[in-house]
CSV table of C-alpha atoms and ligand atoms in Angstrom, one decimal:
chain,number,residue,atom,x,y,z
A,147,UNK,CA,0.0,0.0,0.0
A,148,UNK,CA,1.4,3.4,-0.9
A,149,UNK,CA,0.4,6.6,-0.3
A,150,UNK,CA,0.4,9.9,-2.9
A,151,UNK,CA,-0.9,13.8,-3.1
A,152,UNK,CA,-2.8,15.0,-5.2
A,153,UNK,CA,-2.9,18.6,-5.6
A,154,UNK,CA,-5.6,20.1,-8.2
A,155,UNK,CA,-4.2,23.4,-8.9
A,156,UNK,CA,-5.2,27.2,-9.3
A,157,UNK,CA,-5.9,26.9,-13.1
A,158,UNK,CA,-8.0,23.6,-12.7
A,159,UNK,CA,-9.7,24.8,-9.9
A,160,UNK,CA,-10.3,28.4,-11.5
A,161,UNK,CA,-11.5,26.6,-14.8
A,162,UNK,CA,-13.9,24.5,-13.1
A,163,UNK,CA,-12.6,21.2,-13.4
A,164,UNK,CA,-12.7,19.6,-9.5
A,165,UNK,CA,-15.5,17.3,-10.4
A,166,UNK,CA,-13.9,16.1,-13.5
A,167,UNK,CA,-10.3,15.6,-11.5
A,168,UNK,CA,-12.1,13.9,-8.9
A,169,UNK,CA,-14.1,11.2,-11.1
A,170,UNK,CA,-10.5,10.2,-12.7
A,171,UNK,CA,-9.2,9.1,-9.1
A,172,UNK,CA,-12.7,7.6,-8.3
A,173,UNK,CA,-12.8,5.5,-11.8
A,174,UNK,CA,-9.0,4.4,-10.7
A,175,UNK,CA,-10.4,3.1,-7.2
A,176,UNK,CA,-7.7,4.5,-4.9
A,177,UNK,CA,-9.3,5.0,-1.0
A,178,UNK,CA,-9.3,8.9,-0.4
A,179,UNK,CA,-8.2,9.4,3.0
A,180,UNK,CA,-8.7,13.3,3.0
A,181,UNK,CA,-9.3,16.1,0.7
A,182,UNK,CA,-9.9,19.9,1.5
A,183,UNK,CA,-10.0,23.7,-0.7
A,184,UNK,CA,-7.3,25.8,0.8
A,185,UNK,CA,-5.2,28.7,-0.2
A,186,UNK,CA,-1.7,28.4,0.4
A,187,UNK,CA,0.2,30.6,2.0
A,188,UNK,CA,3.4,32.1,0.8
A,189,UNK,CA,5.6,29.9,3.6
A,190,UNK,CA,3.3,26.9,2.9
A,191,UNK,CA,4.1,26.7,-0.8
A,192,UNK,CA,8.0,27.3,-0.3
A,193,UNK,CA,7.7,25.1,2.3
A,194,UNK,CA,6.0,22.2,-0.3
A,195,UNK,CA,7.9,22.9,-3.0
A,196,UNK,CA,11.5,23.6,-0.8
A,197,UNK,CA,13.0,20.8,-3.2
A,198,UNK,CA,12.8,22.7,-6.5
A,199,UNK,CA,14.5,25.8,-4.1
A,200,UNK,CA,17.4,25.7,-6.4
A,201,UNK,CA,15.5,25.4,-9.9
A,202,UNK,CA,15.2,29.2,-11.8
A,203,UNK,CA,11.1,28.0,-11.9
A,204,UNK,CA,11.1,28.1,-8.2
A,205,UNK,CA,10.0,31.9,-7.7
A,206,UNK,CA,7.5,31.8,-10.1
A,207,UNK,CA,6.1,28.3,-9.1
A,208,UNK,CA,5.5,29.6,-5.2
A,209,UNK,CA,3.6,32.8,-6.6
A,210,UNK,CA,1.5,31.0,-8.6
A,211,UNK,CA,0.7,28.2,-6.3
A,212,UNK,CA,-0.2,30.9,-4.2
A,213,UNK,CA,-2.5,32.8,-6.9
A,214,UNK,CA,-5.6,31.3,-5.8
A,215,UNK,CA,-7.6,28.4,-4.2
A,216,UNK,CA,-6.2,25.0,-4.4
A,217,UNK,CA,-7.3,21.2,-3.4
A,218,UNK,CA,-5.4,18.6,-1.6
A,219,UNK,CA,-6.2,15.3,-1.9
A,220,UNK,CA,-4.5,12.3,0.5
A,221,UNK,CA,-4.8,8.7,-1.6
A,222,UNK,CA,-3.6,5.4,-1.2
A,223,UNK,CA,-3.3,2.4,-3.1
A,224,UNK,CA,-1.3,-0.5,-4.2
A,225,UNK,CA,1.0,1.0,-6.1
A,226,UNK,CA,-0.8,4.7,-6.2
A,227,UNK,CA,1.9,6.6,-6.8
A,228,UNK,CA,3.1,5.1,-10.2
A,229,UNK,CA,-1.1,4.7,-11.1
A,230,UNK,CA,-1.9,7.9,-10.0
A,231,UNK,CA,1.2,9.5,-12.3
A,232,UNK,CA,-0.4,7.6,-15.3
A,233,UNK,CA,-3.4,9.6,-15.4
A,234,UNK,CA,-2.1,13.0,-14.5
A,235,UNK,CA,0.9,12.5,-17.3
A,236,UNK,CA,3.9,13.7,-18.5
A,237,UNK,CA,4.7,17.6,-16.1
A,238,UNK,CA,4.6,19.5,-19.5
A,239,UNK,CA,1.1,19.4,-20.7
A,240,UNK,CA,2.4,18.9,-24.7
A,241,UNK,CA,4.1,15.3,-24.1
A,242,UNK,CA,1.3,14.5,-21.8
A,243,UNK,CA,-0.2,11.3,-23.1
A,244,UNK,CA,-4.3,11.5,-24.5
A,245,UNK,CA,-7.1,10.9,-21.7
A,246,UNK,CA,-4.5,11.9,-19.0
A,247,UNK,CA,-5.8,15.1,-16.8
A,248,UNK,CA,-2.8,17.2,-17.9
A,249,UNK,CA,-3.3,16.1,-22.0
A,250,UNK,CA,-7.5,17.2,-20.7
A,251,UNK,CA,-6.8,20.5,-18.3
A,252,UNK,CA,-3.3,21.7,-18.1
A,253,UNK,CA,-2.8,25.4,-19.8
A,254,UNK,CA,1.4,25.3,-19.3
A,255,UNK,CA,4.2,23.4,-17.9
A,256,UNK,CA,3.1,25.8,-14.8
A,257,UNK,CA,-0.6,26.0,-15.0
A,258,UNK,CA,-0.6,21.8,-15.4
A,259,UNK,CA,-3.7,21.0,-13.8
A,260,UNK,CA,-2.3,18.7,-11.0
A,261,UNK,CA,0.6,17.9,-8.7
A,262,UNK,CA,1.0,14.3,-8.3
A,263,UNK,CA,4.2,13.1,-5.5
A,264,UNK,CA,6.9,11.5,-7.5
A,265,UNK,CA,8.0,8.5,-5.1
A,266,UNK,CA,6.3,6.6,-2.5
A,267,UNK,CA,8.5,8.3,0.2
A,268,UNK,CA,7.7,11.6,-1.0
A,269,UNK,CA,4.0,9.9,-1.1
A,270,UNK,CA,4.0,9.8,2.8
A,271,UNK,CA,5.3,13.0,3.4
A,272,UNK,CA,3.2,15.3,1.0
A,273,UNK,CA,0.6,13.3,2.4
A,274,UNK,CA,1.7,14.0,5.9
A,275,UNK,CA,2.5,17.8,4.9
A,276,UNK,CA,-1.5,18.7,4.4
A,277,UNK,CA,-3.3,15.7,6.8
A,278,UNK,CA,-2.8,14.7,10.2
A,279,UNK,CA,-1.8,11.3,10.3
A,280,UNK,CA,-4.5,9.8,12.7
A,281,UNK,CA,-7.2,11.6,10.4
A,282,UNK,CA,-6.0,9.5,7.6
A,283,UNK,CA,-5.2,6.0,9.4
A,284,UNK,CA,-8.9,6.2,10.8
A,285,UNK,CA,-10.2,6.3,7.2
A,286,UNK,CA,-8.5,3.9,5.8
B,595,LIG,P1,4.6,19.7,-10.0
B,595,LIG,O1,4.3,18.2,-10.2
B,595,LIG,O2,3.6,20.4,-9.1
B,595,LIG,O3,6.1,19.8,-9.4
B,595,LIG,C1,6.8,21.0,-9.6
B,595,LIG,C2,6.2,22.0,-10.5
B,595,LIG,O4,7.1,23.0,-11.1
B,595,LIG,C3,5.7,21.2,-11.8
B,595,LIG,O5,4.6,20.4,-11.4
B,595,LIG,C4,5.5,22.3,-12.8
B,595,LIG,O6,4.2,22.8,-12.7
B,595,LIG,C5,6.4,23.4,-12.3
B,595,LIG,N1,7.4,23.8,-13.3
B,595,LIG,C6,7.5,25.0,-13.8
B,595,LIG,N2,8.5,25.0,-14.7
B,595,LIG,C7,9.0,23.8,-14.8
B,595,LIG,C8,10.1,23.2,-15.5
B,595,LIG,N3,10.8,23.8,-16.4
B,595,LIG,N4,10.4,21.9,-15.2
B,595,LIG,C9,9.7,21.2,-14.3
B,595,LIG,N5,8.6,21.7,-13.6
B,595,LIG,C10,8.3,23.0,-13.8
């Protein structure tokens, strides 16, 4: 069993597409231990995103993660971080695969739609980073 984040982005959220985002992880029957609307703060998104610190996108990511509302969503799976990165697809919207979300919703590499975590231990933490732990155990 792995855990993974999902975070459905300012764009997606902005454009209208929660439901649609939603009914992509319900189809791929992954156990949703939490989900909430926030709007990240500026420390919060440095904070998230404190491993691309050294990347020239890294400015502009933190501003725009914090240019409106967001959704986090805590999932787990047998091997949900690998399943969830199928759907959501390739980071850059143009070599995202058809019938992914990011080939469906992303505008830009930076408007994409959706953050997915990358590894099962980054999986626990993102999770961790948004949910209390003993929320998500007692829905599992
Ligand atoms: P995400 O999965 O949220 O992880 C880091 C984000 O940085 C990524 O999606 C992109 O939206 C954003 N980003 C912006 N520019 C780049 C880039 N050149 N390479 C990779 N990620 C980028």
């Amino acid at each position: 069993m792995e855990r993974t984040l999902m975070i459905i982005k300012p764009d997606a959220v902005q454009n209208r597409h929660i439901g649609e985002i939603v009914s992509f992880l319900e189809k791929e029957d992954f156990n949703i231990l939490g989900m909430r609307m926030l709007r990240l703060t500026q420390g919060q998104a440095q904070d998230f995103y404190a491993i691309h610190k050294e990347r020239p996108f890294y400015k502009d990511l933190v501003s725009y993660m914090t240019s409106g509302k967001v959704v986090v969503i805590a999932l787990e799976g047998e091997n949900a971080v690998a399943r969830m990165r199928e759907i959501i697809g390739a980071t850059n919207p143009k070599e995202a695969a058809e019938g992914t979300i990011r080939n469906k919703f992303a505008e830009s590499i930076e408007a994409n739609a959706v953050h997915g975590s990358d590894s099962a231990e980054n999986g626990v933490n993102e999770t961790a980073f948004y949910f209390a732990v003993s929320d998500m155990n007692a829905l599992r």
